[in-house]
Structure formats: structure tokens, C-alpha cells
Amino acid sequence: MNQAMLDYLIIGAGPAGLQLASHFEQSGQASYLVLEAAGAPGAFFERYPRHRQLISINKPHTGSTDPELNLRLDWNSLLSDDPDLLFTRYTERYFPHADLMVRYLADFAAATGVRVQYECRVTQVARDPAGGFEVTDGSGTVHRARRVVVATGVSQPYVPPVPGIELAEGYGDMPVDPKDFLDQRVLIIGKGNSAFETADNLLETTALIHVAGPSSIRMAWRTHYVGHLRAVNNNFLDTYQLKSANAILDGEVRSIVRDAAGYRVRFSFSRADEVVKELPYDRVLVCTGFQFDPSIFAADTRPALTIKDRFPAQTAEWESVNVPDLFFAGTLTQQRDFKKSTSGFIHGFRYGVRALHRILRRRYHGEAWPAEKLDADPAALADAIIARVNRTSALWQLFGVLADVLTVAGPDVRYHEEVPVDYLVGNGLSVPGHEPTHAFAVTLEYGPEHDQVDPFDVSVNRIAQDSAGQAHDAAYLHPVVRLYRDGVVTDVHHLAENLENRWDRPDVHRAPLVAFLDRCLATVRG
């Protein structure tokens, strides 16, 4: 049975699919449907993380009544005008139980009235000969849409190509009761949060745990990438460095063999002159993360993959690089800022999804990016920028990815919020009657080598906060204003970092910004 042609089909009713659907529902100007394989939204969180503790922070008590500012410390809520649809209302736990996310997403779907067809597993996405796409579900129904947005997340385990790895237990299937590992020698392959979450869970019952992988462990508190190892999962590091039977192995697993005595694993050590040893274990667990599952795509719609084929390659509009009108939302969009910002996580991609909705409205429905008209007065523009950077959650969370953009066409200045930087460079924000030659892009960013600095090393010289003359050398998060002409940066200004993240001191922040804007506007005027 064929369905009527829709403007959009969204595949997946996880956080990103629901967030995008809520924008379509609120705008009411496009036909859409969400197809979800499970019987309820957020099915991923019914199983993951396996040990049921989220590492996305939840802080109801912030000392502020500003809902925008509070979202900086709420990494789980989706965007909505309804204050009852804040995740912080569900628990006061800083690291919540994953079951609450399942409940929250069901409540969000019900309250927003998004159109979701549950128990509708997509089996194929193909081109419609008449234009658009044909999306077939498990019942044989063919759904038709001009555009498809894939919001399935990274739903398939990533399994490294190691001979014998099929003999090991995967993160998604292994038992989580520590008593199942009593007095056993355990190898955990992987060095991310799923691996260390698993190791922490087994500390009390195992005889020995080795955590192994080829790459160095990177701590989130140093890199500012929340997907790197989080402190909440790193108790295991103490047991290694304080000589408590456990160890971290740096190198490559060459092969895995299983016999009556257990597992024999050949391991090549990368920091011991490439020594290869055979190590015995009772259990081998594979905790190496997830990847995109492209199996539903027919040959004519199969998106190009990248990053070890784990993600679809995407343009600045989060569109497939090789399949026009096929878009991606949510965790999959981290391909654009892989291990640099937060597009892989709810607190980042909720804003990316809002930007995607605006991109779609602009591209297909003729709607300009929302903007406020301002006078081309340096002081007024500086005040608008400072007011935003002191409370925005979008630029705070998707640092370096989203920008507030002030387009300049003579005396006409327009302030656009939350524009992807790469989209600005490639597409601009021109509208009839406003053809800007220049644009100021305002971002929040860490310094270029921020991940090389140990923030706890008191012997390392650090730029003094509120030091306007050295602001460009700051390592911590701070506002950066760039002047673009025809997509090329021609001038840059950094606002000095500040411990309280308040960039509004008249002499340190405002006056230098006014002077920068004044100089740039003089250049624009010629």
C-alpha cells in the first residue's frame, strides 16, 4: 500500500527525531511523519547505557531563574516552550538513571503531539521514480516523501576487525551482574566510557581486569570533549596506577582464540618495543562503541560513509554528500565536529536540530532565517552581543559550531541567532532587500591548544582572567567575534575569559569590543 506524498519522513523517534518533529508540529507548515521501529520513543535508552547511569548532567538547582541560562547545566532536556517538559523536573540526581530518559521522551512525545507511527521498522529507503523517496516498512507499506531525515543514531555496535573477535561478548549482550564474573580474569577491549563503565562495575568481583586499546586515554576534563573518558567512569584508573591487580594495555589485539581453558589473546604492546604476548583470560568483552547502520538504504540512496565507515558523510546542511534531500539529525551529525564539540549528545544536537529545521524552512519553504534589525552603531551592536553571550545555552553547548551572526548591508544590520558557522560560510544569509557584504560571527570557543593544557597543573602559566590584551591566548571558553567578507575571515576579536562566564565588564569586555566593531564598520563603509 502506498501512502500520500509527505514533505518529510523522519526515521527514528529518539531525542533528535522527536525534537525535529516538535519543530514541524509547532510551525504547522509542512507535512511529516516519524517512523519508529519500537513501540515507544527512546528505545535506545531502554538498553543503553548497560549499567543504567547516564553521564549527561542534570542540575535542577542553579541559583538562576533564567530558563535559557539553566539549560547550560541541563544536558537532557529537549527544547520546548513548556516548562513542564524539562528533564530537571524528573529527578535531582546529577547523573540520572536511564529509565527516566525513556519516561521523559514518552512524555515529550505525548505533550507535543508529534506524529509518530510506532512498531514501524523501516526495511528500505529507495528513490521514488516520480521524485523524492520511497520508504518501505516491515508490513510492506510504502511511505513517500520529498525528503528523508535519518535520526536513528549510531544503532549498531562497532566491532574492530580482529580475528576471533566474534568469540567475545559484546557490550550490548554481556551480563551486567558482577557476580557473573566472580574470580575471573577479564579483558575489556576499548578505552571509551562504555569500557570503563564496565570495568568499574566489575572491580569488586573479578580477579583481574585489563582494559586494552591502541589509542591513548583522553580525559574529558582536559579535552573538553564530553565523549572522552569522564571522571564518573574512571575509578578503574586508580586500581591500575596504585597497583591493585588491574592494568591498561596500550596496543593492538592481534587475535582471539577460545578453547576449554578459556581465551588466549595475542596482544602487541605499542609502548614495549612492539612486544607480542599471549595472555590468558576467562572472559573477553568488546566495548568499542557504536556506528551508523546503513543496511536499510538501496543502492541508489546509500549515503557515503566516513570515519572508518562509522558515520554518513555530510554537508554543512547535514545533508548526505552524495544523496540529495537525504538529511541527518542528532548523534549522526557529530561527523561534522567529531570529537571536538557536542553534536553527538542531546545538549548539543538539540540546538543543531533547531538549526536544521531553520535550514529546511529556508531552503524548501522560502522562509528567511529569523533576524532582528539593529542600527549600525558599534555600541548598540556590542551591547546586543554581550547580552547574548552572557546567557545563551546554544553557543555555550555547541561551542565553535553555532554562531550568532550580524549581517551588514550598509546601515542595515540584522542579528541572526544560532547559525552553523560552516553554513554561514557556504550559504550566507541574504534575503531580498538585504544583501550583506560582511557578517560578524559570534561564537564561544576554547583556545586552539586547550587540550594540551593540564588545568590542574599550577606550574603552567595561564592567561589572567579579564586580561583584555591577552584574550587571544586564552585556553578557556570565551567569546570570539570574527568579521567575514564573502565567506572569508578578515578580522578577529577575542573577549577576555572570565571565571563566572560574565563578559560584561565595561573596561575589559565592552570597550575593546566597541572599538573592534567601530573599526570593522569603518572598513565596511569603505
Coordinates of C-alpha atoms in Angstrom, one line a residue:
M1 CA 0.0 0.0 0.0
N2 CA 1.4 3.4 -1.0
Q3 CA 0.9 6.5 1.2
A4 CA 0.4 10.1 0.1
M5 CA 3.5 12.2 -0.5
L6 CA 4.8 14.0 2.5
D7 CA 7.2 16.8 2.8
Y8 CA 9.4 14.9 5.3
L9 CA 9.8 11.4 6.7
I10 CA 11.8 11.2 9.9
I11 CA 13.3 7.8 10.7
G12 CA 13.7 7.3 14.4
A13 CA 11.8 8.6 17.4
G14 CA 14.7 9.1 19.7
P15 CA 15.6 12.6 21.1
A16 CA 16.6 14.0 17.7
G17 CA 13.6 12.7 15.8
L18 CA 11.2 14.0 18.5
Q19 CA 13.0 17.3 18.6
L20 CA 12.7 17.9 14.9
A21 CA 9.1 16.6 14.8
S22 CA 8.2 19.1 17.5
H23 CA 9.5 21.9 15.4
F24 CA 7.5 20.8 12.4
E25 CA 4.4 20.3 14.6
Q26 CA 4.8 23.8 16.1
S27 CA 5.3 25.5 12.8
G28 CA 2.4 23.6 11.2
Q29 CA 3.6 24.4 7.7
A30 CA 5.0 21.1 6.5
S31 CA 3.6 17.6 6.4
Y32 CA 5.7 15.0 8.2
L33 CA 5.7 11.6 9.9
V34 CA 8.1 9.9 12.2
L35 CA 8.7 6.2 11.7
E36 CA 9.8 4.3 14.8
A37 CA 10.6 0.6 14.9
A38 CA 9.9 0.2 18.6
G39 CA 6.6 0.5 20.4
A40 CA 7.6 3.7 22.2
P41 CA 10.1 6.6 21.8
G42 CA 13.7 6.4 23.0
A43 CA 14.1 2.7 22.7
F44 CA 17.9 3.0 22.7
F45 CA 17.8 4.1 26.3
E46 CA 15.8 1.1 27.3
R47 CA 19.1 -0.9 26.9
Y48 CA 21.9 1.7 27.0
P49 CA 24.0 2.5 28.8
R50 CA 24.1 -1.1 30.1
H51 CA 24.7 -0.1 33.7
R52 CA 21.9 2.4 33.6
Q53 CA 23.6 5.6 34.7
L54 CA 23.6 8.5 32.3
I55 CA 26.7 10.7 32.2
S56 CA 24.7 13.7 30.9
I57 CA 24.5 16.1 33.8
N58 CA 21.2 17.1 35.4
K59 CA 21.2 20.1 37.7
P60 CA 17.9 21.5 38.9
H61 CA 19.5 23.8 41.4
T62 CA 21.4 26.5 39.6
G63 CA 20.7 29.7 41.6
S64 CA 19.2 31.2 38.5
T65 CA 15.6 31.6 37.3
D66 CA 16.7 32.2 33.7
P67 CA 15.5 29.2 31.7
E68 CA 18.0 29.8 28.9
L69 CA 20.9 30.1 31.3
N70 CA 19.8 27.0 33.2
L71 CA 20.0 24.9 30.0
R72 CA 23.8 25.2 30.3
L73 CA 23.5 22.8 33.2
D74 CA 20.7 20.6 31.9
W75 CA 22.1 18.2 29.3
N76 CA 19.0 16.0 28.9
S77 CA 16.0 18.3 28.1
L78 CA 14.7 18.8 24.6
L79 CA 13.8 22.3 23.5
S80 CA 10.2 23.4 24.2
D81 CA 8.2 26.4 25.4
D82 CA 6.6 24.2 28.1
P83 CA 8.4 24.4 31.4
D84 CA 6.9 21.1 32.4
L85 CA 8.9 19.4 29.7
L86 CA 12.3 19.9 31.4
F87 CA 14.1 16.8 32.4
T88 CA 15.2 18.5 35.6
R89 CA 11.7 18.0 36.9
Y90 CA 12.1 14.3 36.8
T91 CA 15.0 13.8 39.3
E92 CA 17.6 15.7 41.3
R93 CA 20.3 13.1 40.6
Y94 CA 23.3 14.7 38.9
F95 CA 23.8 11.6 36.8
P96 CA 20.3 10.2 36.3
H97 CA 19.1 6.7 35.7
A98 CA 18.5 5.9 32.1
D99 CA 14.9 4.7 32.7
L100 CA 14.0 8.3 33.4
M101 CA 15.1 9.3 29.9
V102 CA 12.7 6.7 28.5
R103 CA 9.9 8.1 30.5
Y104 CA 10.8 11.7 29.7
L105 CA 10.9 11.1 25.9
A106 CA 7.5 9.4 26.1
D107 CA 6.1 12.4 28.0
F108 CA 7.6 14.8 25.5
A109 CA 6.1 12.9 22.5
A110 CA 2.7 12.9 24.2
A111 CA 2.7 16.5 25.3
T112 CA 3.9 17.9 21.9
G113 CA 1.5 15.8 19.9
V114 CA 4.2 14.8 17.4
R115 CA 3.0 12.4 14.7
V116 CA 4.8 9.1 15.2
Q117 CA 4.0 5.7 13.8
Y118 CA 5.3 3.1 16.3
E119 CA 6.2 -0.5 15.6
C120 CA 7.0 0.6 12.1
R121 CA 10.5 -0.7 11.2
V122 CA 12.0 0.7 8.1
T123 CA 13.3 -2.0 5.8
Q124 CA 14.3 0.0 2.8
V125 CA 14.9 3.6 1.7
A126 CA 14.9 4.0 -2.1
R127 CA 14.3 6.7 -4.7
D128 CA 10.8 7.3 -5.8
P129 CA 10.7 7.2 -9.7
A130 CA 8.3 10.1 -9.5
G131 CA 10.7 12.1 -7.3
G132 CA 11.6 12.0 -3.7
F133 CA 11.9 8.8 -1.7
E134 CA 10.0 5.5 -1.1
V135 CA 10.4 4.2 2.4
T136 CA 9.2 0.7 2.9
D137 CA 8.3 -0.7 6.4
G138 CA 8.1 -4.2 7.7
S139 CA 4.4 -4.5 6.8
G140 CA 5.1 -3.7 3.2
T141 CA 3.6 -0.2 3.4
V142 CA 5.5 2.3 1.2
H143 CA 5.7 5.7 2.7
R144 CA 6.6 8.5 0.2
A145 CA 8.3 11.8 1.0
R146 CA 10.1 14.6 -0.8
R147 CA 12.8 14.5 1.9
V148 CA 14.1 12.0 4.4
V149 CA 15.7 12.8 7.8
V150 CA 17.6 10.0 9.4
A151 CA 17.6 10.3 13.2
T152 CA 18.4 6.7 14.1
G153 CA 21.6 7.4 16.0
V154 CA 24.6 5.1 16.0
S155 CA 22.5 2.0 16.4
Q156 CA 24.9 -0.7 15.5
P157 CA 27.9 -1.9 17.6
Y158 CA 31.3 -1.0 16.1
V159 CA 33.3 -4.2 16.0
P160 CA 37.0 -3.8 15.1
P161 CA 38.5 -6.2 12.5
V162 CA 40.3 -8.6 14.9
P163 CA 40.5 -12.4 14.0
G164 CA 38.3 -14.3 16.5
I165 CA 36.5 -11.2 17.9
E166 CA 33.2 -13.0 17.2
L167 CA 34.1 -15.3 20.1
A168 CA 34.0 -12.4 22.6
E169 CA 30.9 -10.9 24.3
G170 CA 29.6 -7.6 23.1
Y171 CA 28.7 -4.6 25.2
G172 CA 25.1 -5.0 24.2
D173 CA 24.8 -8.7 25.1
M174 CA 27.2 -9.2 28.1
P175 CA 25.7 -9.8 31.5
V176 CA 25.9 -6.8 33.8
D177 CA 25.6 -8.7 37.2
P178 CA 29.1 -8.5 38.7
K179 CA 28.6 -12.0 40.3
D180 CA 28.7 -13.5 36.8
F181 CA 32.4 -12.6 36.7
L182 CA 33.4 -13.9 40.1
D183 CA 37.1 -14.6 40.4
Q184 CA 37.6 -14.3 36.7
R185 CA 40.3 -12.7 34.6
V186 CA 38.6 -10.3 32.2
L187 CA 39.8 -8.4 29.1
I188 CA 37.8 -5.4 28.1
I189 CA 38.6 -4.2 24.6
G190 CA 38.0 -0.4 24.2
K191 CA 39.1 2.7 26.0
G192 CA 35.9 4.8 26.0
N193 CA 33.2 5.4 28.5
S194 CA 31.4 2.1 27.8
A195 CA 34.7 0.2 28.5
F196 CA 35.4 2.0 31.8
E197 CA 31.8 1.9 32.9
T198 CA 32.0 -1.8 32.5
A199 CA 35.4 -2.1 34.3
D200 CA 34.1 0.0 37.3
N201 CA 31.1 -2.3 37.6
L202 CA 33.3 -5.4 37.8
L203 CA 36.0 -4.1 40.2
E204 CA 34.7 -5.9 43.3
T205 CA 34.2 -9.4 41.9
T206 CA 36.9 -10.1 39.3
A207 CA 40.3 -11.5 39.9
L208 CA 41.9 -9.2 37.3
I209 CA 40.8 -6.7 34.6
H210 CA 42.8 -5.5 31.7
V211 CA 41.4 -2.6 29.6
A212 CA 43.0 -2.6 26.1
G213 CA 43.2 -0.5 23.0
P214 CA 45.5 1.2 20.6
S215 CA 44.8 4.8 21.4
S216 CA 45.8 6.9 24.4
I217 CA 43.2 7.5 27.1
R218 CA 41.9 11.1 26.7
M219 CA 40.2 12.7 29.7
A220 CA 37.1 14.8 29.1
W221 CA 38.1 17.3 31.7
R222 CA 41.3 18.1 29.7
T223 CA 40.0 17.9 26.1
H224 CA 36.5 19.4 26.8
Y225 CA 35.0 16.7 24.6
V226 CA 32.4 15.0 26.8
G227 CA 32.7 11.8 24.8
H228 CA 36.2 11.2 26.1
L229 CA 36.6 9.4 29.4
R230 CA 34.6 11.1 32.1
A231 CA 35.6 11.3 35.7
V232 CA 32.4 9.5 36.8
N233 CA 33.7 6.4 35.0
N234 CA 37.4 6.5 35.8
N235 CA 37.7 4.8 39.2
F236 CA 39.5 2.0 37.4
L237 CA 42.5 4.2 36.8
D238 CA 43.3 4.3 40.5
T239 CA 43.3 0.5 40.7
Y240 CA 45.9 0.4 37.9
Q241 CA 48.2 3.1 39.0
L242 CA 48.0 2.2 42.7
K243 CA 49.0 -1.4 41.8
S244 CA 45.7 -3.2 42.6
A245 CA 45.9 -6.1 40.2
N246 CA 44.4 -4.3 37.2
A247 CA 46.1 -2.8 34.1
I248 CA 45.6 -0.8 31.0
L249 CA 47.2 -2.3 27.9
D250 CA 48.3 0.1 25.1
G251 CA 48.4 -1.6 21.8
E252 CA 46.6 -3.9 19.3
V253 CA 44.7 -7.1 19.9
R254 CA 46.1 -9.4 17.2
S255 CA 43.8 -12.4 17.6
I256 CA 41.4 -14.1 20.0
V257 CA 41.2 -17.9 20.4
R258 CA 38.9 -19.8 22.7
D259 CA 39.5 -23.4 24.0
A260 CA 38.5 -25.4 27.0
A261 CA 40.7 -23.4 29.3
G262 CA 39.2 -20.1 28.2
Y263 CA 40.5 -17.4 25.9
R264 CA 44.0 -16.8 24.6
V265 CA 44.6 -13.3 23.3
R266 CA 47.7 -12.3 21.3
F267 CA 48.5 -8.7 22.1
S268 CA 51.0 -6.3 20.5
F269 CA 52.2 -3.7 23.0
S270 CA 52.8 -0.4 21.4
R271 CA 55.0 1.0 24.2
A272 CA 57.2 -2.0 24.8
D273 CA 59.1 -2.2 21.5
E274 CA 56.2 -3.9 19.8
V275 CA 56.4 -7.0 22.1
V276 CA 53.7 -9.6 21.3
K277 CA 52.5 -11.7 24.2
E278 CA 49.8 -14.3 24.5
L279 CA 47.6 -13.5 27.5
P280 CA 45.0 -15.9 29.2
Y281 CA 41.5 -14.7 30.1
D282 CA 38.3 -16.2 31.3
R283 CA 36.2 -13.6 29.6
V284 CA 36.7 -11.1 26.7
L285 CA 34.3 -8.1 26.4
V286 CA 34.1 -5.8 23.4
C287 CA 33.2 -2.3 24.4
T288 CA 34.3 -0.3 21.3
G289 CA 31.3 2.0 20.7
F290 CA 28.7 2.2 18.0
Q291 CA 28.3 3.1 14.4
F292 CA 25.7 4.1 11.8
D293 CA 23.7 1.2 10.3
P294 CA 23.3 1.9 6.5
S295 CA 21.7 -1.5 5.7
I296 CA 18.2 0.0 5.0
F297 CA 19.4 2.0 2.0
A298 CA 19.0 0.8 -1.5
A299 CA 21.9 1.2 -3.9
D300 CA 20.6 4.5 -5.3
T301 CA 20.2 6.1 -1.9
R302 CA 23.1 4.6 0.0
P303 CA 24.9 7.5 1.7
A304 CA 28.7 7.8 1.5
L305 CA 30.4 6.9 4.8
T306 CA 33.4 8.3 6.6
I307 CA 35.4 7.9 9.8
K308 CA 36.1 4.2 9.4
D309 CA 32.6 3.9 7.8
R310 CA 31.0 4.7 11.2
F311 CA 29.1 7.9 10.1
P312 CA 27.4 9.2 7.0
A313 CA 29.4 12.0 5.3
Q314 CA 27.5 15.3 5.5
T315 CA 27.5 18.8 4.1
A316 CA 27.2 22.0 6.1
E317 CA 23.4 21.5 5.9
W318 CA 23.7 18.0 7.5
E319 CA 22.7 16.6 4.1
S320 CA 24.3 13.5 2.6
V321 CA 27.2 14.5 0.4
N322 CA 26.0 12.1 -2.4
V323 CA 22.2 11.7 -1.9
P324 CA 20.4 15.0 -2.3
D325 CA 17.4 15.6 0.1
L326 CA 18.7 12.9 2.5
F327 CA 19.4 14.6 5.8
F328 CA 20.7 13.5 9.2
A329 CA 19.8 14.7 12.7
G330 CA 21.1 14.0 16.2
T331 CA 24.0 11.9 17.1
L332 CA 24.9 11.2 13.5
T333 CA 25.7 14.9 12.9
Q334 CA 28.8 14.6 15.1
Q335 CA 30.6 13.7 11.8
R336 CA 30.9 17.4 11.3
D337 CA 32.6 18.2 14.6
F338 CA 33.9 14.7 15.5
K339 CA 35.5 14.7 19.0
K340 CA 35.6 18.5 19.0
S341 CA 32.2 19.8 20.1
T342 CA 28.9 18.3 21.3
S343 CA 26.8 17.4 18.2
G344 CA 26.9 13.7 19.4
F345 CA 25.0 14.5 22.6
I346 CA 21.5 15.8 23.4
H347 CA 22.7 19.0 25.0
G348 CA 24.5 19.8 21.7
F349 CA 22.3 18.4 19.0
R350 CA 19.0 19.8 20.4
Y351 CA 20.3 23.1 19.0
G352 CA 21.7 21.5 15.9
V353 CA 18.2 20.1 15.2
R354 CA 16.7 23.6 15.6
A355 CA 19.2 24.9 13.2
L356 CA 18.4 22.1 10.7
H357 CA 14.7 23.0 10.9
R358 CA 15.6 26.6 10.0
I359 CA 17.8 25.4 7.2
L360 CA 15.0 23.3 5.8
R361 CA 12.4 26.1 6.1
R362 CA 14.8 28.5 4.3
R363 CA 15.8 26.1 1.6
Y364 CA 12.4 24.5 0.7
H365 CA 9.8 26.8 2.0
G366 CA 11.2 30.3 1.4
E367 CA 11.4 31.4 5.0
A368 CA 14.3 33.7 6.0
W369 CA 16.4 32.9 9.0
P370 CA 14.8 34.7 12.0
A371 CA 16.5 38.0 12.5
E372 CA 16.2 41.3 14.4
K373 CA 17.1 44.6 12.8
L374 CA 19.7 46.7 14.5
D375 CA 21.3 50.1 13.9
A376 CA 24.8 50.0 12.6
D377 CA 26.0 51.6 15.9
P378 CA 29.1 49.9 17.4
A379 CA 27.9 50.5 21.0
A380 CA 24.5 49.1 20.3
L381 CA 25.9 46.1 18.5
A382 CA 28.3 45.4 21.3
D383 CA 25.5 45.5 23.9
A384 CA 23.5 43.0 21.8
I385 CA 26.4 40.6 21.5
I386 CA 27.3 40.9 25.2
A387 CA 23.7 40.3 26.3
R388 CA 23.6 37.1 24.2
V389 CA 26.9 35.6 25.1
N390 CA 26.2 36.0 28.8
R391 CA 23.1 33.8 28.7
T392 CA 22.9 31.7 25.5
S393 CA 23.0 28.0 26.0
A394 CA 23.2 27.2 22.3
L395 CA 26.5 28.8 21.7
W396 CA 27.7 27.5 25.1
Q397 CA 26.9 23.9 24.3
L398 CA 27.7 23.7 20.6
F399 CA 30.8 25.7 21.0
G400 CA 32.7 26.6 17.8
V401 CA 29.8 25.1 15.7
L402 CA 27.0 27.6 16.1
A403 CA 27.3 31.3 15.9
D404 CA 25.2 34.4 16.3
V405 CA 25.6 36.3 13.1
L406 CA 25.2 40.0 12.4
T407 CA 24.9 40.7 8.7
V408 CA 25.8 44.1 7.5
A409 CA 24.4 45.7 4.3
G410 CA 25.3 49.4 4.5
P411 CA 23.4 50.9 7.5
D412 CA 21.2 47.8 7.8
V413 CA 22.4 45.3 10.4
R414 CA 20.4 42.1 11.2
Y415 CA 21.1 39.8 14.2
H416 CA 20.6 36.1 13.5
E417 CA 20.8 33.6 16.3
E418 CA 22.4 30.1 16.2
V419 CA 23.6 29.8 12.7
P420 CA 26.0 26.9 11.9
V421 CA 29.4 28.6 11.1
D422 CA 30.0 26.3 8.1
Y423 CA 26.5 27.1 6.8
L424 CA 27.2 30.8 7.0
V425 CA 30.4 30.4 5.1
G426 CA 28.9 28.3 2.4
N427 CA 25.4 29.7 2.1
G428 CA 25.3 33.2 3.6
L429 CA 22.1 34.8 4.9
S430 CA 21.0 37.1 2.1
V431 CA 17.3 37.9 1.6
P432 CA 15.6 40.2 -0.8
G433 CA 16.2 43.7 0.3
H434 CA 19.2 42.7 2.5
E435 CA 22.3 41.6 0.5
P436 CA 25.1 41.8 3.1
T437 CA 28.7 42.1 2.0
H438 CA 30.0 41.5 5.5
A439 CA 29.0 39.5 8.6
F440 CA 30.1 39.3 12.2
A441 CA 30.0 35.7 13.6
V442 CA 30.0 35.4 17.4
T443 CA 31.0 32.1 18.8
L444 CA 32.1 30.7 22.2
E445 CA 35.3 28.7 21.8
Y446 CA 38.2 27.3 23.7
G447 CA 41.7 28.3 22.8
P448 CA 43.3 26.5 19.8
E449 CA 45.6 24.3 22.0
H450 CA 43.3 24.0 25.0
D451 CA 43.5 20.2 25.1
Q452 CA 47.3 20.4 25.6
V453 CA 46.9 22.3 28.9
D454 CA 46.6 20.5 32.2
P455 CA 44.0 22.6 34.0
F456 CA 45.2 21.3 37.4
D457 CA 48.9 22.0 36.9
V458 CA 49.6 25.1 38.9
S459 CA 53.1 25.4 37.4
V460 CA 51.6 26.2 34.0
N461 CA 51.2 29.9 33.3
R462 CA 47.7 30.8 32.5
I463 CA 46.3 33.9 30.9
A464 CA 44.9 36.1 33.7
Q465 CA 41.1 36.3 33.5
D466 CA 39.8 39.7 32.5
S467 CA 43.1 40.4 30.7
A468 CA 41.9 42.1 27.5
G469 CA 45.3 42.4 25.9
Q470 CA 45.9 38.7 26.1
A471 CA 42.4 37.5 25.4
H472 CA 43.5 35.8 22.1
D473 CA 45.8 33.5 24.0
A474 CA 43.1 32.3 26.5
A475 CA 42.6 28.5 26.7
Y476 CA 39.3 28.5 28.5
L477 CA 35.9 29.1 26.9
H478 CA 35.4 32.7 25.8
P479 CA 33.6 34.7 23.1
V480 CA 35.2 35.2 19.7
V481 CA 33.9 37.7 17.1
R482 CA 35.0 37.3 13.5
L483 CA 34.4 39.6 10.6
Y484 CA 33.6 37.8 7.3
R485 CA 33.7 39.2 3.8
D486 CA 32.4 36.8 1.1
G487 CA 32.9 33.9 3.4
V488 CA 36.5 34.8 4.3
V489 CA 37.6 35.9 7.8
T490 CA 39.2 39.4 7.6
D491 CA 39.4 40.3 11.3
V492 CA 39.1 38.6 14.7
H493 CA 38.4 39.8 18.3
H494 CA 38.6 37.7 21.5
L495 CA 36.8 38.7 24.7
A496 CA 38.8 38.0 27.8
E497 CA 37.9 34.8 29.6
N498 CA 36.1 35.2 33.0
L499 CA 35.7 32.7 35.9
E500 CA 32.0 33.4 36.2
N501 CA 31.5 33.4 32.4
R502 CA 30.3 37.0 32.6
W503 CA 31.7 39.0 29.7
D504 CA 30.3 42.4 30.6
R505 CA 32.9 44.5 32.4
P506 CA 33.0 47.9 30.8
D507 CA 36.7 48.3 30.6
V508 CA 37.7 44.7 29.9
H509 CA 35.0 43.4 27.6
R510 CA 32.7 46.2 26.3
A511 CA 35.1 48.9 25.4
P512 CA 37.5 46.7 23.4
L513 CA 34.5 45.1 21.6
V514 CA 33.1 48.5 20.7
A515 CA 36.4 49.7 19.4
F516 CA 36.7 46.5 17.3
L517 CA 33.2 46.9 15.8
D518 CA 33.8 50.5 15.1
R519 CA 37.0 49.8 13.2
C520 CA 35.3 47.0 11.2
L521 CA 32.3 49.1 10.3
A522 CA 34.5 51.8 9.1
T523 CA 36.2 49.3 6.8
V524 CA 32.8 48.0 5.6
R525 CA 31.7 51.6 4.8
G526 CA 34.9 52.0 2.8

